[in-house]
């Protein structure tokens, strides 16, 4: 039981570290919506799911949209392809609304597959373009000194791994 509480509330730690850090760079500021979403999700998991025993179907449906918005915002801010991300976000919203019309709390996890695919493809394609841009410019600054490198790598690993697990279910 104590371990469950610890795991649920550890998602608040990045938000605390964000506010304690006085030297937040622009890439971290662009990732702030995702950091905030992790904190809110952790608190909700603890109180809403663990203590109050709410139905998680509604939360997961809202979380998919909020997660896309947070990751979309990060990539939108670090790239110059604003029209591409605007259209991609608009397309996601249309598919989200369509899937919401046919959704019920008792629906299976497979109903989220189109939304998960769109999100994963956005992360993979955006990460690929970021790496291409970095190697085209050949700046003197190495990758390990770039904050964006860590964020993009983590998003790529997280969404690629989650996608494979999602397909196996």
mmCIF file with all atom_site columns, C-alpha atoms in Angstrom:
data_model
loop_
_atom_site.group_PDB
_atom_site.id
_atom_site.type_symbol
_atom_site.label_atom_id
_atom_site.label_alt_id
_atom_site.label_comp_id
_atom_site.label_asym_id
_atom_site.label_entity_id
_atom_site.label_seq_id
_atom_site.pdbx_PDB_ins_code
_atom_site.Cartn_x
_atom_site.Cartn_y
_atom_site.Cartn_z
_atom_site.occupancy
_atom_site.B_iso_or_equiv
_atom_site.pdbx_formal_charge
_atom_site.auth_seq_id
_atom_site.auth_comp_id
_atom_site.auth_asym_id
_atom_site.auth_atom_id
_atom_site.pdbx_PDB_model_num
ATOM 1   C CA . UNK A 1 1   ? 0.000   0.000  0.000   1.00 0.00 ? 1   UNK A CA 1
ATOM 2   C CA . UNK A 1 2   ? 2.777   2.480  0.877   1.00 0.00 ? 2   UNK A CA 1
ATOM 3   C CA . UNK A 1 3   ? 4.585   1.669  -2.370  1.00 0.00 ? 3   UNK A CA 1
ATOM 4   C CA . UNK A 1 4   ? 1.401   2.396  -4.351  1.00 0.00 ? 4   UNK A CA 1
ATOM 5   C CA . UNK A 1 5   ? 1.079   5.793  -2.678  1.00 0.00 ? 5   UNK A CA 1
ATOM 6   C CA . UNK A 1 6   ? 4.747   6.509  -3.421  1.00 0.00 ? 6   UNK A CA 1
ATOM 7   C CA . UNK A 1 7   ? 4.397   5.562  -7.097  1.00 0.00 ? 7   UNK A CA 1
ATOM 8   C CA . UNK A 1 8   ? 1.212   7.601  -7.513  1.00 0.00 ? 8   UNK A CA 1
ATOM 9   C CA . UNK A 1 9   ? 2.672   10.748 -6.015  1.00 0.00 ? 9   UNK A CA 1
ATOM 10  C CA . UNK A 1 10  ? 6.171   10.610 -7.515  1.00 0.00 ? 10  UNK A CA 1
ATOM 11  C CA . UNK A 1 11  ? 4.780   12.275 -10.648 1.00 0.00 ? 11  UNK A CA 1
ATOM 12  C CA . UNK A 1 12  ? 4.571   15.527 -8.689  1.00 0.00 ? 12  UNK A CA 1
ATOM 13  C CA . UNK A 1 13  ? 8.368   15.566 -8.273  1.00 0.00 ? 13  UNK A CA 1
ATOM 14  C CA . UNK A 1 14  ? 9.158   16.995 -11.760 1.00 0.00 ? 14  UNK A CA 1
ATOM 15  C CA . UNK A 1 15  ? 6.759   19.896 -11.107 1.00 0.00 ? 15  UNK A CA 1
ATOM 16  C CA . UNK A 1 16  ? 8.419   20.631 -7.769  1.00 0.00 ? 16  UNK A CA 1
ATOM 17  C CA . UNK A 1 17  ? 11.869  20.507 -9.394  1.00 0.00 ? 17  UNK A CA 1
ATOM 18  C CA . UNK A 1 18  ? 10.651  22.802 -12.175 1.00 0.00 ? 18  UNK A CA 1
ATOM 19  C CA . UNK A 1 19  ? 9.600   25.466 -9.690  1.00 0.00 ? 19  UNK A CA 1
ATOM 20  C CA . UNK A 1 20  ? 12.728  25.070 -7.546  1.00 0.00 ? 20  UNK A CA 1
ATOM 21  C CA . UNK A 1 21  ? 15.046  25.479 -10.555 1.00 0.00 ? 21  UNK A CA 1
ATOM 22  C CA . UNK A 1 22  ? 15.879  29.128 -11.199 1.00 0.00 ? 22  UNK A CA 1
ATOM 23  C CA . UNK A 1 23  ? 17.629  28.492 -14.545 1.00 0.00 ? 23  UNK A CA 1
ATOM 24  C CA . UNK A 1 24  ? 14.860  27.008 -16.663 1.00 0.00 ? 24  UNK A CA 1
ATOM 25  C CA . UNK A 1 25  ? 15.717  27.129 -20.363 1.00 0.00 ? 25  UNK A CA 1
ATOM 26  C CA . UNK A 1 26  ? 13.246  27.540 -23.210 1.00 0.00 ? 26  UNK A CA 1
ATOM 27  C CA . UNK A 1 27  ? 13.009  23.809 -23.999 1.00 0.00 ? 27  UNK A CA 1
ATOM 28  C CA . UNK A 1 28  ? 12.013  23.097 -20.401 1.00 0.00 ? 28  UNK A CA 1
ATOM 29  C CA . UNK A 1 29  ? 9.456   25.904 -20.531 1.00 0.00 ? 29  UNK A CA 1
ATOM 30  C CA . UNK A 1 30  ? 7.989   24.317 -23.654 1.00 0.00 ? 30  UNK A CA 1
ATOM 31  C CA . UNK A 1 31  ? 7.762   20.997 -21.803 1.00 0.00 ? 31  UNK A CA 1
ATOM 32  C CA . UNK A 1 32  ? 5.993   22.602 -18.808 1.00 0.00 ? 32  UNK A CA 1
ATOM 33  C CA . UNK A 1 33  ? 2.463   21.574 -19.921 1.00 0.00 ? 33  UNK A CA 1
ATOM 34  C CA . UNK A 1 34  ? 3.601   17.935 -19.962 1.00 0.00 ? 34  UNK A CA 1
ATOM 35  C CA . UNK A 1 35  ? 5.264   18.274 -16.559 1.00 0.00 ? 35  UNK A CA 1
ATOM 36  C CA . UNK A 1 36  ? 2.058   19.815 -15.197 1.00 0.00 ? 36  UNK A CA 1
ATOM 37  C CA . UNK A 1 37  ? -0.025  17.043 -16.764 1.00 0.00 ? 37  UNK A CA 1
ATOM 38  C CA . UNK A 1 38  ? 2.151   14.395 -15.087 1.00 0.00 ? 38  UNK A CA 1
ATOM 39  C CA . UNK A 1 39  ? 1.613   16.052 -11.718 1.00 0.00 ? 39  UNK A CA 1
ATOM 40  C CA . UNK A 1 40  ? -2.146  16.341 -12.208 1.00 0.00 ? 40  UNK A CA 1
ATOM 41  C CA . UNK A 1 41  ? -2.336  12.744 -13.432 1.00 0.00 ? 41  UNK A CA 1
ATOM 42  C CA . UNK A 1 42  ? -0.406  11.503 -10.406 1.00 0.00 ? 42  UNK A CA 1
ATOM 43  C CA . UNK A 1 43  ? -2.641  13.359 -7.975  1.00 0.00 ? 43  UNK A CA 1
ATOM 44  C CA . UNK A 1 44  ? -5.741  12.145 -9.816  1.00 0.00 ? 44  UNK A CA 1
ATOM 45  C CA . UNK A 1 45  ? -4.496  8.545  -9.787  1.00 0.00 ? 45  UNK A CA 1
ATOM 46  C CA . UNK A 1 46  ? -4.002  8.736  -6.051  1.00 0.00 ? 46  UNK A CA 1
ATOM 47  C CA . UNK A 1 47  ? -7.191  10.524 -5.062  1.00 0.00 ? 47  UNK A CA 1
ATOM 48  C CA . UNK A 1 48  ? -9.548  9.710  -7.925  1.00 0.00 ? 48  UNK A CA 1
ATOM 49  C CA . UNK A 1 49  ? -8.629  6.105  -8.587  1.00 0.00 ? 49  UNK A CA 1
ATOM 50  C CA . UNK A 1 50  ? -6.996  4.826  -5.416  1.00 0.00 ? 50  UNK A CA 1
ATOM 51  C CA . UNK A 1 51  ? -8.998  6.583  -2.681  1.00 0.00 ? 51  UNK A CA 1
ATOM 52  C CA . UNK A 1 52  ? -12.341 7.565  -4.248  1.00 0.00 ? 52  UNK A CA 1
ATOM 53  C CA . UNK A 1 53  ? -12.481 4.633  -6.708  1.00 0.00 ? 53  UNK A CA 1
ATOM 54  C CA . UNK A 1 54  ? -13.722 6.689  -9.688  1.00 0.00 ? 54  UNK A CA 1
ATOM 55  C CA . UNK A 1 55  ? -14.174 5.021  -13.066 1.00 0.00 ? 55  UNK A CA 1
ATOM 56  C CA . UNK A 1 56  ? -10.862 5.495  -14.881 1.00 0.00 ? 56  UNK A CA 1
ATOM 57  C CA . UNK A 1 57  ? -12.389 5.345  -18.374 1.00 0.00 ? 57  UNK A CA 1
ATOM 58  C CA . UNK A 1 58  ? -13.335 9.023  -18.327 1.00 0.00 ? 58  UNK A CA 1
ATOM 59  C CA . UNK A 1 59  ? -9.948  10.103 -17.022 1.00 0.00 ? 59  UNK A CA 1
ATOM 60  C CA . UNK A 1 60  ? -8.061  8.106  -19.662 1.00 0.00 ? 60  UNK A CA 1
ATOM 61  C CA . UNK A 1 61  ? -10.214 9.606  -22.412 1.00 0.00 ? 61  UNK A CA 1
ATOM 62  C CA . UNK A 1 62  ? -9.430  13.142 -21.197 1.00 0.00 ? 62  UNK A CA 1
ATOM 63  C CA . UNK A 1 63  ? -5.775  12.272 -20.559 1.00 0.00 ? 63  UNK A CA 1
ATOM 64  C CA . UNK A 1 64  ? -5.237  11.157 -24.179 1.00 0.00 ? 64  UNK A CA 1
ATOM 65  C CA . UNK A 1 65  ? -6.304  14.606 -25.386 1.00 0.00 ? 65  UNK A CA 1
ATOM 66  C CA . UNK A 1 66  ? -4.302  16.503 -22.763 1.00 0.00 ? 66  UNK A CA 1
ATOM 67  C CA . UNK A 1 67  ? -1.197  14.403 -23.393 1.00 0.00 ? 67  UNK A CA 1
ATOM 68  C CA . UNK A 1 68  ? -1.385  15.035 -27.119 1.00 0.00 ? 68  UNK A CA 1
ATOM 69  C CA . UNK A 1 69  ? -1.820  18.758 -26.475 1.00 0.00 ? 69  UNK A CA 1
ATOM 70  C CA . UNK A 1 70  ? 1.199   18.914 -24.172 1.00 0.00 ? 70  UNK A CA 1
ATOM 71  C CA . UNK A 1 71  ? 3.500   16.969 -26.502 1.00 0.00 ? 71  UNK A CA 1
ATOM 72  C CA . UNK A 1 72  ? 2.157   18.820 -29.544 1.00 0.00 ? 72  UNK A CA 1
ATOM 73  C CA . UNK A 1 73  ? 2.902   22.146 -27.840 1.00 0.00 ? 73  UNK A CA 1
ATOM 74  C CA . UNK A 1 74  ? 6.499   21.095 -27.142 1.00 0.00 ? 74  UNK A CA 1
ATOM 75  C CA . UNK A 1 75  ? 7.187   20.157 -30.754 1.00 0.00 ? 75  UNK A CA 1
ATOM 76  C CA . UNK A 1 76  ? 5.235   23.147 -32.066 1.00 0.00 ? 76  UNK A CA 1
ATOM 77  C CA . UNK A 1 77  ? 7.448   25.509 -30.081 1.00 0.00 ? 77  UNK A CA 1
ATOM 78  C CA . UNK A 1 78  ? 10.828  23.972 -30.977 1.00 0.00 ? 78  UNK A CA 1
ATOM 79  C CA . UNK A 1 79  ? 10.166  23.683 -34.732 1.00 0.00 ? 79  UNK A CA 1
ATOM 80  C CA . UNK A 1 80  ? 9.607   26.250 -37.449 1.00 0.00 ? 80  UNK A CA 1
ATOM 81  C CA . UNK A 1 81  ? 7.008   24.064 -39.227 1.00 0.00 ? 81  UNK A CA 1
ATOM 82  C CA . UNK A 1 82  ? 4.073   25.836 -37.558 1.00 0.00 ? 82  UNK A CA 1
ATOM 83  C CA . UNK A 1 83  ? 1.535   25.148 -40.322 1.00 0.00 ? 83  UNK A CA 1
ATOM 84  C CA . UNK A 1 84  ? 2.361   21.426 -40.292 1.00 0.00 ? 84  UNK A CA 1
ATOM 85  C CA . UNK A 1 85  ? 1.803   21.186 -36.534 1.00 0.00 ? 85  UNK A CA 1
ATOM 86  C CA . UNK A 1 86  ? -1.323  23.287 -36.721 1.00 0.00 ? 86  UNK A CA 1
ATOM 87  C CA . UNK A 1 87  ? -2.815  20.977 -39.358 1.00 0.00 ? 87  UNK A CA 1
ATOM 88  C CA . UNK A 1 88  ? -1.635  17.874 -37.490 1.00 0.00 ? 88  UNK A CA 1
ATOM 89  C CA . UNK A 1 89  ? -3.251  19.108 -34.273 1.00 0.00 ? 89  UNK A CA 1
ATOM 90  C CA . UNK A 1 90  ? -6.443  19.975 -36.111 1.00 0.00 ? 90  UNK A CA 1
ATOM 91  C CA . UNK A 1 91  ? -6.547  16.498 -37.669 1.00 0.00 ? 91  UNK A CA 1
ATOM 92  C CA . UNK A 1 92  ? -6.031  14.905 -34.270 1.00 0.00 ? 92  UNK A CA 1
ATOM 93  C CA . UNK A 1 93  ? -8.898  16.924 -32.810 1.00 0.00 ? 93  UNK A CA 1
ATOM 94  C CA . UNK A 1 94  ? -11.224 15.830 -35.606 1.00 0.00 ? 94  UNK A CA 1
ATOM 95  C CA . UNK A 1 95  ? -10.354 12.164 -35.044 1.00 0.00 ? 95  UNK A CA 1
ATOM 96  C CA . UNK A 1 96  ? -10.632 12.614 -31.268 1.00 0.00 ? 96  UNK A CA 1
ATOM 97  C CA . UNK A 1 97  ? -14.109 14.140 -31.571 1.00 0.00 ? 97  UNK A CA 1
ATOM 98  C CA . UNK A 1 98  ? -15.195 11.399 -33.976 1.00 0.00 ? 98  UNK A CA 1
ATOM 99  C CA . UNK A 1 99  ? -13.925 8.683  -31.633 1.00 0.00 ? 99  UNK A CA 1
ATOM 100 C CA . UNK A 1 100 ? -15.593 10.448 -28.706 1.00 0.00 ? 100 UNK A CA 1
ATOM 101 C CA . UNK A 1 101 ? -18.967 10.258 -30.463 1.00 0.00 ? 101 UNK A CA 1
ATOM 102 C CA . UNK A 1 102 ? -18.689 6.483  -30.710 1.00 0.00 ? 102 UNK A CA 1
ATOM 103 C CA . UNK A 1 103 ? -17.111 6.022  -27.273 1.00 0.00 ? 103 UNK A CA 1
ATOM 104 C CA . UNK A 1 104 ? -18.608 4.576  -24.118 1.00 0.00 ? 104 UNK A CA 1
ATOM 105 C CA . UNK A 1 105 ? -17.009 3.981  -20.704 1.00 0.00 ? 105 UNK A CA 1
ATOM 106 C CA . UNK A 1 106 ? -17.248 0.231  -21.282 1.00 0.00 ? 106 UNK A CA 1
ATOM 107 C CA . UNK A 1 107 ? -15.452 0.307  -24.631 1.00 0.00 ? 107 UNK A CA 1
ATOM 108 C CA . UNK A 1 108 ? -12.267 -1.653 -25.087 1.00 0.00 ? 108 UNK A CA 1
ATOM 109 C CA . UNK A 1 109 ? -8.739  -0.268 -25.133 1.00 0.00 ? 109 UNK A CA 1
ATOM 110 C CA . UNK A 1 110 ? -8.554  -0.841 -28.904 1.00 0.00 ? 110 UNK A CA 1
ATOM 111 C CA . UNK A 1 111 ? -10.806 2.205  -29.358 1.00 0.00 ? 111 UNK A CA 1
ATOM 112 C CA . UNK A 1 112 ? -7.826  4.381  -28.423 1.00 0.00 ? 112 UNK A CA 1
ATOM 113 C CA . UNK A 1 113 ? -5.555  2.824  -31.037 1.00 0.00 ? 113 UNK A CA 1
ATOM 114 C CA . UNK A 1 114 ? -6.032  5.496  -33.761 1.00 0.00 ? 114 UNK A CA 1
ATOM 115 C CA . UNK A 1 115 ? -5.280  8.256  -31.257 1.00 0.00 ? 115 UNK A CA 1
ATOM 116 C CA . UNK A 1 116 ? -2.237  6.409  -29.936 1.00 0.00 ? 116 UNK A CA 1
ATOM 117 C CA . UNK A 1 117 ? -0.976  5.820  -33.474 1.00 0.00 ? 117 UNK A CA 1
ATOM 118 C CA . UNK A 1 118 ? -1.314  9.488  -34.374 1.00 0.00 ? 118 UNK A CA 1
ATOM 119 C CA . UNK A 1 119 ? 0.509   10.548 -31.230 1.00 0.00 ? 119 UNK A CA 1
ATOM 120 C CA . UNK A 1 120 ? 3.305   8.015  -31.708 1.00 0.00 ? 120 UNK A CA 1
ATOM 121 C CA . UNK A 1 121 ? 3.805   8.946  -35.357 1.00 0.00 ? 121 UNK A CA 1
ATOM 122 C CA . UNK A 1 122 ? 3.995   12.618 -34.437 1.00 0.00 ? 122 UNK A CA 1
ATOM 123 C CA . UNK A 1 123 ? 6.704   11.924 -31.858 1.00 0.00 ? 123 UNK A CA 1
ATOM 124 C CA . UNK A 1 124 ? 8.702   9.635  -34.169 1.00 0.00 ? 124 UNK A CA 1
ATOM 125 C CA . UNK A 1 125 ? 8.495   11.957 -37.186 1.00 0.00 ? 125 UNK A CA 1
ATOM 126 C CA . UNK A 1 126 ? 9.210   15.088 -35.148 1.00 0.00 ? 126 UNK A CA 1
ATOM 127 C CA . UNK A 1 127 ? 12.159  13.465 -33.398 1.00 0.00 ? 127 UNK A CA 1
ATOM 128 C CA . UNK A 1 128 ? 13.517  12.280 -36.730 1.00 0.00 ? 128 UNK A CA 1
ATOM 129 C CA . UNK A 1 129 ? 13.286  15.817 -38.168 1.00 0.00 ? 129 UNK A CA 1
ATOM 130 C CA . UNK A 1 130 ? 14.943  17.282 -35.100 1.00 0.00 ? 130 UNK A CA 1
ATOM 131 C CA . UNK A 1 131 ? 17.910  14.916 -35.454 1.00 0.00 ? 131 UNK A CA 1
ATOM 132 C CA . UNK A 1 132 ? 18.151  15.690 -39.178 1.00 0.00 ? 132 UNK A CA 1
ATOM 133 C CA . UNK A 1 133 ? 18.172  19.441 -38.462 1.00 0.00 ? 133 UNK A CA 1
ATOM 134 C CA . UNK A 1 134 ? 20.848  19.054 -35.804 1.00 0.00 ? 134 UNK A CA 1
ATOM 135 C CA . UNK A 1 135 ? 23.132  17.079 -38.093 1.00 0.00 ? 135 UNK A CA 1
ATOM 136 C CA . UNK A 1 136 ? 22.510  19.411 -41.049 1.00 0.00 ? 136 UNK A CA 1
ATOM 137 C CA . UNK A 1 137 ? 23.591  22.464 -39.068 1.00 0.00 ? 137 UNK A CA 1
ATOM 138 C CA . UNK A 1 138 ? 26.627  20.730 -37.543 1.00 0.00 ? 138 UNK A CA 1
ATOM 139 C CA . UNK A 1 139 ? 26.911  23.194 -34.705 1.00 0.00 ? 139 UNK A CA 1
ATOM 140 C CA . UNK A 1 140 ? 29.836  23.029 -32.325 1.00 0.00 ? 140 UNK A CA 1
ATOM 141 C CA . UNK A 1 141 ? 27.609  22.268 -29.349 1.00 0.00 ? 141 UNK A CA 1
ATOM 142 C CA . UNK A 1 142 ? 27.478  18.503 -28.718 1.00 0.00 ? 142 UNK A CA 1
ATOM 143 C CA . UNK A 1 143 ? 24.181  16.680 -28.220 1.00 0.00 ? 143 UNK A CA 1
ATOM 144 C CA . UNK A 1 144 ? 24.762  15.907 -24.559 1.00 0.00 ? 144 UNK A CA 1
ATOM 145 C CA . UNK A 1 145 ? 24.811  19.643 -23.804 1.00 0.00 ? 145 UNK A CA 1
ATOM 146 C CA . UNK A 1 146 ? 21.425  20.270 -25.448 1.00 0.00 ? 146 UNK A CA 1
ATOM 147 C CA . UNK A 1 147 ? 18.376  20.059 -23.221 1.00 0.00 ? 147 UNK A CA 1
ATOM 148 C CA . UNK A 1 148 ? 16.158  19.372 -26.235 1.00 0.00 ? 148 UNK A CA 1
ATOM 149 C CA . UNK A 1 149 ? 18.159  16.227 -26.984 1.00 0.00 ? 149 UNK A CA 1
ATOM 150 C CA . UNK A 1 150 ? 17.200  14.676 -23.657 1.00 0.00 ? 150 UNK A CA 1
ATOM 151 C CA . UNK A 1 151 ? 13.549  15.659 -23.900 1.00 0.00 ? 151 UNK A CA 1
ATOM 152 C CA . UNK A 1 152 ? 13.179  14.459 -27.476 1.00 0.00 ? 152 UNK A CA 1
ATOM 153 C CA . UNK A 1 153 ? 15.021  11.209 -26.744 1.00 0.00 ? 153 UNK A CA 1
ATOM 154 C CA . UNK A 1 154 ? 12.870  10.508 -23.708 1.00 0.00 ? 154 UNK A CA 1
ATOM 155 C CA . UNK A 1 155 ? 9.646   11.257 -25.582 1.00 0.00 ? 155 UNK A CA 1
ATOM 156 C CA . UNK A 1 156 ? 10.791  9.024  -28.431 1.00 0.00 ? 156 UNK A CA 1
ATOM 157 C CA . UNK A 1 157 ? 11.652  6.130  -26.107 1.00 0.00 ? 157 UNK A CA 1
ATOM 158 C CA . UNK A 1 158 ? 8.502   6.563  -24.025 1.00 0.00 ? 158 UNK A CA 1
ATOM 159 C CA . UNK A 1 159 ? 6.040   6.697  -26.903 1.00 0.00 ? 159 UNK A CA 1
ATOM 160 C CA . UNK A 1 160 ? 7.766   4.030  -28.989 1.00 0.00 ? 160 UNK A CA 1
ATOM 161 C CA . UNK A 1 161 ? 7.883   1.649  -26.031 1.00 0.00 ? 161 UNK A CA 1
ATOM 162 C CA . UNK A 1 162 ? 4.338   2.410  -24.975 1.00 0.00 ? 162 UNK A CA 1
ATOM 163 C CA . UNK A 1 163 ? 3.147   1.887  -28.531 1.00 0.00 ? 163 UNK A CA 1
ATOM 164 C CA . UNK A 1 164 ? 4.694   -1.597 -28.686 1.00 0.00 ? 164 UNK A CA 1
ATOM 165 C CA . UNK A 1 165 ? 3.143   -2.561 -25.341 1.00 0.00 ? 165 UNK A CA 1
ATOM 166 C CA . UNK A 1 166 ? -0.184  -1.149 -26.528 1.00 0.00 ? 166 UNK A CA 1
ATOM 167 C CA . UNK A 1 167 ? -0.042  -3.291 -29.674 1.00 0.00 ? 167 UNK A CA 1
ATOM 168 C CA . UNK A 1 168 ? 0.685   -6.423 -27.644 1.00 0.00 ? 168 UNK A CA 1
ATOM 169 C CA . UNK A 1 169 ? -2.479  -5.968 -25.597 1.00 0.00 ? 169 UNK A CA 1
#
